[in-house]
XYZ file of C-alpha atoms in Angstrom:
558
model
C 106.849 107.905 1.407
C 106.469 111.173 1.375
C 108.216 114.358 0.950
C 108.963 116.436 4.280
C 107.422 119.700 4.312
C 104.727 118.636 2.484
C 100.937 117.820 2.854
C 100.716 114.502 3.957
C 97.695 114.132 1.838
C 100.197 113.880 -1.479
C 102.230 111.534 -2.624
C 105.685 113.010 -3.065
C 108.613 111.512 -4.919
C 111.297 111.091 -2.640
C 112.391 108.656 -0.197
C 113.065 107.818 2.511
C 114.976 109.287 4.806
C 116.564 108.284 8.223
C 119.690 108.212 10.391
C 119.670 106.083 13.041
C 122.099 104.466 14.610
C 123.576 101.774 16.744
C 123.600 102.678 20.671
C 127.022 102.535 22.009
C 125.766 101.521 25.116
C 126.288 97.811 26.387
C 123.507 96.200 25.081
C 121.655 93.508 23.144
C 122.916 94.816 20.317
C 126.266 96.328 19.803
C 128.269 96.004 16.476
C 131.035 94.009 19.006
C 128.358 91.579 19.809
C 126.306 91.115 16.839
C 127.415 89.378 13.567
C 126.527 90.835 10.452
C 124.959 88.084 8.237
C 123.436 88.350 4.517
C 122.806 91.834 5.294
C 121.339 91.465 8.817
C 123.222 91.855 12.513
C 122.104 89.253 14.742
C 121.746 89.861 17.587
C 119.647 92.548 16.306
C 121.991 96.301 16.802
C 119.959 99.203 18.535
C 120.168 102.687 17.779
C 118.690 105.109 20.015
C 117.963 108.426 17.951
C 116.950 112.248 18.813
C 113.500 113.497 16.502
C 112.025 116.772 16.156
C 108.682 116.062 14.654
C 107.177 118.414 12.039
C 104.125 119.290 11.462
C 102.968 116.081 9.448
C 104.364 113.518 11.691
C 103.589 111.473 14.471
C 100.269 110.454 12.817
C 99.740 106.457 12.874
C 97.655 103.949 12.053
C 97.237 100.097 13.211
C 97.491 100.860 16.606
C 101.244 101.898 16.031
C 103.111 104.547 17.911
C 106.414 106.100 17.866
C 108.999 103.448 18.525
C 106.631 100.396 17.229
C 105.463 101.017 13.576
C 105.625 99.865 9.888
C 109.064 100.933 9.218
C 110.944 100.502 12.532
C 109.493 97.203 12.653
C 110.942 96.476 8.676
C 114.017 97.575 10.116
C 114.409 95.002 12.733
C 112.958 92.338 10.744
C 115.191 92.716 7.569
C 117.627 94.454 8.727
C 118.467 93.547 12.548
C 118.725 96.955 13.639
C 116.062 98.495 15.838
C 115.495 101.897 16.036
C 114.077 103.464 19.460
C 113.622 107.400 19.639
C 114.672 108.533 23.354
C 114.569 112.774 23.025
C 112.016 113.955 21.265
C 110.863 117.415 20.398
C 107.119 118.708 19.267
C 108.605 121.651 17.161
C 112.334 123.602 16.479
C 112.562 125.367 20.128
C 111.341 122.602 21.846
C 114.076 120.094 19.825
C 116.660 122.880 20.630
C 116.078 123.298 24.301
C 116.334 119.175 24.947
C 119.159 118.488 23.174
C 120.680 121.960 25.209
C 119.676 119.939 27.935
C 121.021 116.909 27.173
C 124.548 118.859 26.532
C 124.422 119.548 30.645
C 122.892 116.081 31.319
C 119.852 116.942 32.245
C 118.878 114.763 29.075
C 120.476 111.739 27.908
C 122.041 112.371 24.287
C 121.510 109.633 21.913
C 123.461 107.645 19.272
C 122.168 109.692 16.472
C 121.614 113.872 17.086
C 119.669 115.685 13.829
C 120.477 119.539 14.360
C 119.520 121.920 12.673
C 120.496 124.755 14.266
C 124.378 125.839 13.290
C 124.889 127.616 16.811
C 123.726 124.724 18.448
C 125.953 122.335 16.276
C 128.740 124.389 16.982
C 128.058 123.904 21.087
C 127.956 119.979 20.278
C 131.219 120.183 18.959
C 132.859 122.381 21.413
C 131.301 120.206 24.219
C 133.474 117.398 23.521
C 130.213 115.214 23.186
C 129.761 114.035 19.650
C 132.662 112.179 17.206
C 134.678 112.867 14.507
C 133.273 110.705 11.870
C 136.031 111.404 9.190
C 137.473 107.644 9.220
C 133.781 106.282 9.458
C 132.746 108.015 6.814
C 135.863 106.738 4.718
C 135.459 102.768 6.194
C 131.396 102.583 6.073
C 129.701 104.915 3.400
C 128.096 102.855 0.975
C 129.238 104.021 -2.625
C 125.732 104.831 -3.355
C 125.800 107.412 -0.655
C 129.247 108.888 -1.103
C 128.393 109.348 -4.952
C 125.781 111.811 -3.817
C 127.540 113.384 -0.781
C 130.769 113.998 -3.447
C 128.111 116.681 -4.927
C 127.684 118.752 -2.358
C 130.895 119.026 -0.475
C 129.822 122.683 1.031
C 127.171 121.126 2.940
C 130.279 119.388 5.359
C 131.481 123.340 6.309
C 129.110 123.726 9.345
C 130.693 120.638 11.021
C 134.143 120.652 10.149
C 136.376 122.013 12.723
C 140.404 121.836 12.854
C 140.140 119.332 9.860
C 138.087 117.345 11.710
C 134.160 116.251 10.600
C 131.642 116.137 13.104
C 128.654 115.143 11.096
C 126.633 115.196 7.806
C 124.468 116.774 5.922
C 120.915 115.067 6.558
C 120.219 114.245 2.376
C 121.714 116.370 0.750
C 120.074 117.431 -2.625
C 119.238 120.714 -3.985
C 115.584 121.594 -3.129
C 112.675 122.710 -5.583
C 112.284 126.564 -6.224
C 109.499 128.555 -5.900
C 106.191 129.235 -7.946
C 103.751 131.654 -7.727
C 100.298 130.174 -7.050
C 97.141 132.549 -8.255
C 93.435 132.284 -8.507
C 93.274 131.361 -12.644
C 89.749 132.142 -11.979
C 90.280 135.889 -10.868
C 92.815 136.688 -13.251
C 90.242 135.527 -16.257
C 87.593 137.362 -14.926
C 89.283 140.332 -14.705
C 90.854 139.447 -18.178
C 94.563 139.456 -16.186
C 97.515 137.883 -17.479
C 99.938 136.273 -14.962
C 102.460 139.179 -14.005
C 106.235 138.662 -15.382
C 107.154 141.814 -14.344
C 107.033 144.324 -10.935
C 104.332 146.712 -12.455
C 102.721 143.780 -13.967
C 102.797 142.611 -10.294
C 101.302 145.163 -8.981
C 98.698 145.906 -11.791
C 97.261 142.053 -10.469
C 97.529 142.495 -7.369
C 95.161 146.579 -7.752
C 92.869 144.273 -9.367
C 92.552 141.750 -6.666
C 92.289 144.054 -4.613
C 89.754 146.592 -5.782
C 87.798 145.030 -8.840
C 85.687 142.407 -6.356
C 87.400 139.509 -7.936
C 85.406 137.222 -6.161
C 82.003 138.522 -7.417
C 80.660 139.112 -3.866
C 79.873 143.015 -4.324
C 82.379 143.573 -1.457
C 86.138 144.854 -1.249
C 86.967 142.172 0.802
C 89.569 140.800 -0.883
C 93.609 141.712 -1.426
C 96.482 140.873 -4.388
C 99.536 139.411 -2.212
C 99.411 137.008 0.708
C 103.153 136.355 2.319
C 104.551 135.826 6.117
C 106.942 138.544 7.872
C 106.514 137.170 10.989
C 110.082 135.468 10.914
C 111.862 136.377 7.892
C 111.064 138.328 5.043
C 113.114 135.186 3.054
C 111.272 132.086 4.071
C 112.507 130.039 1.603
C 110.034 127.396 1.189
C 106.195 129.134 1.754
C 104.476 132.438 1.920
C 107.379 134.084 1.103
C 108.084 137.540 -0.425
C 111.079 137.425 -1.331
C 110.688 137.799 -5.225
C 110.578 141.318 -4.243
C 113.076 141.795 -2.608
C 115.257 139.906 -5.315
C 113.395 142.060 -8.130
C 115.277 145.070 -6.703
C 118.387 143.352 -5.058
C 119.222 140.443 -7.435
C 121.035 137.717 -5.977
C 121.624 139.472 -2.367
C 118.941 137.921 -0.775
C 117.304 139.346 2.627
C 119.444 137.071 5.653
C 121.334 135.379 2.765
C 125.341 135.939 1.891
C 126.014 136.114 -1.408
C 129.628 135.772 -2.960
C 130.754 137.966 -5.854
C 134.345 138.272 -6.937
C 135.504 136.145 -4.291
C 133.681 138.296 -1.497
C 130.585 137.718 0.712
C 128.462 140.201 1.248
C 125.228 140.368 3.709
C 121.531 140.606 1.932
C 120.068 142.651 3.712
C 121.923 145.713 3.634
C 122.767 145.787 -0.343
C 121.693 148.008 -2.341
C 117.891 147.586 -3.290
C 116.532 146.689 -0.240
C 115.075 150.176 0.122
C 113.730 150.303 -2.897
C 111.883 146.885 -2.230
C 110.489 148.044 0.984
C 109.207 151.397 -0.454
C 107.274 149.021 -2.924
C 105.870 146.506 0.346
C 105.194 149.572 2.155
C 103.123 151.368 -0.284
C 101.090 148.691 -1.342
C 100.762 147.476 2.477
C 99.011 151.193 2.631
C 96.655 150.390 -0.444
C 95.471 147.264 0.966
C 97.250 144.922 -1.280
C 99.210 142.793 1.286
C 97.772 140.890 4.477
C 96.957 143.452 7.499
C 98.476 140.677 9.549
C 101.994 139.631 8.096
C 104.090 140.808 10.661
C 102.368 138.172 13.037
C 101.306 135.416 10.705
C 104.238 132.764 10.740
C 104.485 130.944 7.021
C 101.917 128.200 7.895
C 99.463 131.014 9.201
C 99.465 133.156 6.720
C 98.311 130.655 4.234
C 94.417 130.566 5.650
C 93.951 133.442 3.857
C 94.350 132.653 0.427
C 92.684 128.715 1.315
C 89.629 130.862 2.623
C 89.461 132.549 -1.247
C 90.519 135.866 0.355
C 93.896 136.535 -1.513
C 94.856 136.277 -4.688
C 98.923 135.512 -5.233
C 100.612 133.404 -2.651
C 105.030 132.151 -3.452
C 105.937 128.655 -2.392
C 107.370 125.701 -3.566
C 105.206 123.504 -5.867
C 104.107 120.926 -3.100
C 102.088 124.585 -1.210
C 99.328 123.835 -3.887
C 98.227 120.764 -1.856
C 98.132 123.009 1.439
C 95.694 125.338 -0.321
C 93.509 123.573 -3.019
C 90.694 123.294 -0.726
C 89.711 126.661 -2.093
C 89.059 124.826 -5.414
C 86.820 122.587 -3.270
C 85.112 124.792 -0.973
C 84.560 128.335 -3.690
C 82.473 127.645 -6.557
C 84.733 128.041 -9.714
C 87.923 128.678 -8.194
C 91.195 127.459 -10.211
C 94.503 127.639 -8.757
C 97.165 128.022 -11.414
C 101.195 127.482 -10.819
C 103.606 130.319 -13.035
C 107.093 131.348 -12.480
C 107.969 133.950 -10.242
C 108.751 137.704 -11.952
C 111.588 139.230 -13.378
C 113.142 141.767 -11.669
C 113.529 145.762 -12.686
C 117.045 145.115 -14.382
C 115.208 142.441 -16.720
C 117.448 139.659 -15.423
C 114.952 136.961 -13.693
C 114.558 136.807 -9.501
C 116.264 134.686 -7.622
C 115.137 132.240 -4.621
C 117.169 130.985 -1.358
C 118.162 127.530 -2.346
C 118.747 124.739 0.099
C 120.850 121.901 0.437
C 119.996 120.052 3.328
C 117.872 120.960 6.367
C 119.990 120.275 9.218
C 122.615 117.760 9.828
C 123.786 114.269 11.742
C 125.615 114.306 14.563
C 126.726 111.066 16.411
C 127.232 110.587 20.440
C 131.337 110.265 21.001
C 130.448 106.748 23.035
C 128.931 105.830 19.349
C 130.527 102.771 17.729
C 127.811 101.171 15.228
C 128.517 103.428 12.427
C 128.445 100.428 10.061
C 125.284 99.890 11.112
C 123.934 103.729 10.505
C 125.200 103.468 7.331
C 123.515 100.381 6.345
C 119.982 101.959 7.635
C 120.473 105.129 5.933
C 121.394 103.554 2.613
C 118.818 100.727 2.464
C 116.069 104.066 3.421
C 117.542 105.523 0.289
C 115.639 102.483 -2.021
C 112.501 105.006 -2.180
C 114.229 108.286 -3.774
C 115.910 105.625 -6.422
C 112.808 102.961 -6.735
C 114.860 100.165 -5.901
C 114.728 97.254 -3.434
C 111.945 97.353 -0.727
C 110.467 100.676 -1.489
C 110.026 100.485 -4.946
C 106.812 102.327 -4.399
C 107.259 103.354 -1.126
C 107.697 102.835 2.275
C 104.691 100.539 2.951
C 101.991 99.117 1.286
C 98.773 100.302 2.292
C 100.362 103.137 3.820
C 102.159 105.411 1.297
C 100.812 103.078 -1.878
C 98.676 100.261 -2.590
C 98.697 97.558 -5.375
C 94.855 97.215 -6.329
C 93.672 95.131 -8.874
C 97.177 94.405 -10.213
C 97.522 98.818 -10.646
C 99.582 100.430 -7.958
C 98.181 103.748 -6.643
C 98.908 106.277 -4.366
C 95.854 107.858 -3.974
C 94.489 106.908 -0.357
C 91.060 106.299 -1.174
C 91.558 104.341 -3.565
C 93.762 101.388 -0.960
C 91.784 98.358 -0.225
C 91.805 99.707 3.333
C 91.130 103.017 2.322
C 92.804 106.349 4.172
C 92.020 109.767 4.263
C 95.886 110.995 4.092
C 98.693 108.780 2.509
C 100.746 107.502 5.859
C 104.267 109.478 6.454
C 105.749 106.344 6.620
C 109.234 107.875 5.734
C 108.669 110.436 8.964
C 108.487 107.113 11.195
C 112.286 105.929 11.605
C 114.152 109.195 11.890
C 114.104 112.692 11.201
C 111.016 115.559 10.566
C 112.552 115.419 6.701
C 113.121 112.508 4.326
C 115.809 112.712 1.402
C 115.217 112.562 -2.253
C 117.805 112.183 -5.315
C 115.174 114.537 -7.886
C 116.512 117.842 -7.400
C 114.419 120.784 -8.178
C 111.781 118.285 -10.263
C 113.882 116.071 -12.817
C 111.171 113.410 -12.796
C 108.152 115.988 -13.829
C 110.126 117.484 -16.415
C 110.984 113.867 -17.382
C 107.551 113.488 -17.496
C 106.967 116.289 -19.060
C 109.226 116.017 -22.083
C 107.262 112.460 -22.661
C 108.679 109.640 -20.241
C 106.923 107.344 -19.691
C 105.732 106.240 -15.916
C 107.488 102.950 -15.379
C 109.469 103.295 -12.538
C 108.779 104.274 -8.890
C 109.650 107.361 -8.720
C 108.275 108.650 -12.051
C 105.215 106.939 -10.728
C 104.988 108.799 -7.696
C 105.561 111.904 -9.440
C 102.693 111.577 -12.324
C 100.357 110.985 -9.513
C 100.469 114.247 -8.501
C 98.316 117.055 -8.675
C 98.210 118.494 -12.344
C 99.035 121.826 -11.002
C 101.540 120.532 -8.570
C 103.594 118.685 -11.561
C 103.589 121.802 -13.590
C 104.974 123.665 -10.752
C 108.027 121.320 -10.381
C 108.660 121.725 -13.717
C 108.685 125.448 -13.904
C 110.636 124.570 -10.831
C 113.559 122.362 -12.857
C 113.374 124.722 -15.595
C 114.157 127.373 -13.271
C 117.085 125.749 -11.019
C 119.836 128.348 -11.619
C 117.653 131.123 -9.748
C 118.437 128.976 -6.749
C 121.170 129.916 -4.344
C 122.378 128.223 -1.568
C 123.699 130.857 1.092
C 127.509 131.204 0.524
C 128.181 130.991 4.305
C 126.690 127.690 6.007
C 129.974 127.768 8.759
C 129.618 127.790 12.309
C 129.088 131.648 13.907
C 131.750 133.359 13.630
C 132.970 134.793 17.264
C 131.452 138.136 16.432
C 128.125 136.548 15.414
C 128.021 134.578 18.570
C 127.554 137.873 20.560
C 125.807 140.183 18.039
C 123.867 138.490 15.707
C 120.482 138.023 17.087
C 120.543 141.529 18.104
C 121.213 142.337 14.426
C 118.571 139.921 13.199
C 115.980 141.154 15.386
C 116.595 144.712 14.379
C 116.732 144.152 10.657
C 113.361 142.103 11.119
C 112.339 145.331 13.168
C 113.068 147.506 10.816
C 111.630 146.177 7.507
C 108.736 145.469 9.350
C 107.828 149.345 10.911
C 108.869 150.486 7.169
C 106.247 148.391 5.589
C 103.457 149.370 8.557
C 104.555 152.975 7.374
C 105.342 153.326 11.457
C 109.136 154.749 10.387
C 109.870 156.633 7.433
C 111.451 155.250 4.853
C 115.175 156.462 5.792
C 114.839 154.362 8.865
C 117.194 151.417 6.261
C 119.421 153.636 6.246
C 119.625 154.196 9.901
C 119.403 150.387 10.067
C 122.266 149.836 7.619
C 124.523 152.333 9.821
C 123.667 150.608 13.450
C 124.007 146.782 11.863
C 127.727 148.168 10.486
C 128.326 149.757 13.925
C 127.072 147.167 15.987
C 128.669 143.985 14.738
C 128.121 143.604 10.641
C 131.292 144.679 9.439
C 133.089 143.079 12.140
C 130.762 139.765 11.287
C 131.779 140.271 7.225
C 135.587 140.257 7.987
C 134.820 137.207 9.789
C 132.645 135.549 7.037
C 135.388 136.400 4.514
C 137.510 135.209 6.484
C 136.206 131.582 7.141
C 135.139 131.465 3.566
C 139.011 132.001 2.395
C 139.724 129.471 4.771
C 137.200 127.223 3.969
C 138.956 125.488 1.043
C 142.343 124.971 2.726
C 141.300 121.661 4.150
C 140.612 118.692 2.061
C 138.292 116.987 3.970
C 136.896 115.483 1.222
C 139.876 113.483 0.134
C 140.258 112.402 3.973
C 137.187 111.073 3.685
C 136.917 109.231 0.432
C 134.856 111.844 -1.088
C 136.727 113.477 -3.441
């Protein structure tokens, strides 16, 4: 199986992921009808499930479809429980606006609700709809799942309401960092290092920009290729926010960062001017993408596939999105480094993430035992154990040939141009892993040797990709998690999208050079005035509060 956000056309090293669960609903297969035998209900149990599909999934092969394919079929055959997706969504505002429709019952809400919005979480719970899963948790959890939810009690805040839980974290595990990806080949013929450092940066990026890396005898290529079209802090691709950091630290654009016990907002600490001073004069010399402010994080990556730019940030899995420049411009080399270090010397630091979204469970839900089995038995692939010991399917994720498994498609008996998304099949866009930011390639790395699943999955990576999950591990503490992940606060309910939009506004028109510089300051003033400090009180607020509960203990997890 592979790993969510990524290419479908590499093997990643994770597992599988999944959340369904039993329909409360009368039915051929309620946990009060069926009998759980040697690890099997019969009557078979059926969970009905919600699915927002990314951008990899929903691709089959065998004639299967959504509800009838490799995995849900494994499921009802080994497992008695069969999984049937009844609200699904093509992409995030699509997902959104069905389950907002299923809230007025427009749509029928299913047994098992992924959301990963926090507003929209917060609606579920206030709608009296979905359960408090507290004592389910406690009875049903395999111990193989509570020893990793015990990590990462913060990812429970967004859901917990009047000590009450009213979901999960969908598997939880701290995500790779970022690398910088660059064109080896321009930065040797130009006799470049790789930048460590913001002049350094910008040094490359002149060159990229001006010294006709490419050969061509035209200035038709530029240094630094990000998106601003949502965020200038995507967190996964095309993002720019090593710039931001190398002048603000850890306060991260749209990010809350706690020091001495107090959260402050990103985007108005101190820095942030001088960061978008730095966008906004190289935006003027060319260096950046004309288009950024319109090119979402998957769009602005044609660029640098097309051999046009030279320095593009994501995490380590991006190099399969853009090698085909390797393929399709004679000599190119792609090369993975770590991102810079910022103007106080101290290294940049990245948004890290926990868990992308969360489950939430339909009140008239009583197969929890049953979700729990399903989600744990999905969990073989991240740990190389039981069924998936390679992965999801054979001939569909991995193949044995000749007595050698391999996960490069080509290679099955029935060969495939893309490995399958097998994990994608059962349950949510995103499937968990165990391997944090990269333990397995630095594993690797430091001279283990490729004997189990998941070390086998990782070495048959990309070169490049490997060495970018191990700058990744090396790198972990740059990561930081946002230090608010509660529901909106009753100020932010009102006033934050306004804010959002104008901050976005703002750093935007700044870079364009279409408002002067000063215009942060007028920006910092109006967010103040218009919400943020009222918003911040709030924050600190819920995050002195947020401790006061022991939810963990109530639910076996401490």
């Amino acid at each position: 199986m592979k790993k969510t956000g990524i290419i479908l056309s590499s093997v990643l090293l994770t597992a599988g992921l999944l959340a369904g669960c039993s329909s409360g609903n009368k039915g051929s297969g309620s946990v009060a009808e069926a009998t759980l035998k040697d690890g099997k209900y019969d009557p078979p149990v059926k969970i009905t499930i919600a699915k927002q599909q990314d951008e990899n999934a929903g691709k089959y092969i065998n004639g299967e479809s959504l509800n009838d394919n490799v995995l849900t079929r494994w499921g009802t055959k080994n497992l008695g429980i069969t999984i049937e997706t009844t609200l699904l969504g093509g992409d995030a505002a699509q997902y959104n606006t069905k389950l907002r429709l299923a809230l007025t019952g427009s749509e029928k809400l299913p047994d098992v609700l992924p959301v990963y919005d926090t507003t929209l979480e917060n609606d579920l719970i206030q709608s009296g709809l979905v359960k408090d899963i507290t004592e389910d948790i406690k009875k049903y959890m395999p111990d193989r799942l509570k020893e990793i939810y015990k990590q990462y009690p913060s990812t429970f805040n967004p859901v917990i309401q009047d000590g009450k839980v009213y979901g999960m974290a969908i598997s939880p595990n701290l995500t790779e960092g970022e690398v910088m990806l660059i064109r080896q080949d321009w930065l040797d013929k130009l006799k470049l290092k790789a930048p460590t450092t913001i002049d350094e940066f910008e040094k490359v990026i002149a060159a990229f920009t001006n010294d006709d890396p490419d050969g061509n005898g035209k200035q038709d290529t530029y240094g630094f290729d990000f998106s601003g079209k949502d965020s200038y802090n995507t967190g996964w691709v095309s993002d720019s926010v090593m710039i931001f950091s190398a002048f603000t630290g850890k306060n991260l654009p749209g990010s809350w960062h706690e020091e001495n016990g107090k959260l402050t907002y990103g985007s108005v600490a101190e820095g942030n001017k001088e960061a978008l001073s730095k966008l906004r004069d190289w935006y003027s010399k060319g260096y950046l993408n004309k288009e950024l402010a319109t090119q979402g994080a998957w769009d602005a990556l044609a660029d640098f596939t097309e051999g046009k730019a030279g320095i593009i940030i994501g995490r380590p899995w991006l190099y399969g999105s853009v090698k085909d420049v390797e393929a399709n411009v004679k000599d190119a080399k792609i090369s993975a480094y770590p991102t810079i270090n910022g103007v106080s010397g101290d290294k940049t630091y990245q948004s890290g993430q926990l868990n992308d979204g969360v489950f939430m469970f339909n009140k008239d839900f009583n197969n929890m035992e049953a979700f729990f089995l399903y989600y744990d038995k999905l969990y073989d692939a991240a740990f190389g154990t039981g069924d998936f010991k390679y992965g999801y399917a054979q001939g569909y994720d991995y193949d044995i040939v000749d007595g050698q498994v391999t996960f490069d498609p080509k290679k099955f008996k029935t060969p495939l141009d893309a490995v399958q998304g097998v994990g994608k099949m059962a349950f949510t866009k995103n499937t968990p892993s165990v391997d944090g930011p990269g333990k397995s390639f630095a594993d690797l790395a430091g001279g283990a040797k490729a004997d189990t699943g998941v070390l086998m999955r990782s070495d048959a990576l990309d070169q490049t990709m490997k060495e970018g999950y191990v700058i990744s591990y090396k790198n972990s503490e740059s990561l930081l998690p946002s230090a608010f992940n509660g529901p909106p606060t009753k100020t932010m309910q009102s006033s934050w999208e306004q804010l959002t939009t104008m901050e976005k506004e703002t750093f935007t028109k700044i870079i364009y050079s279409k408002e002067p510089l000063s215009a942060y300051d007028d920006f910092v003033k109006q967010w103040n005035e218009k919400g943020g400090t009222q918003i911040t009180e709030e924050v600190n607020a819920w995050y002195e509060n947020a401790s006061k509960v022991d939810v963990m203990s109530n639910m076996g997890l401490k």
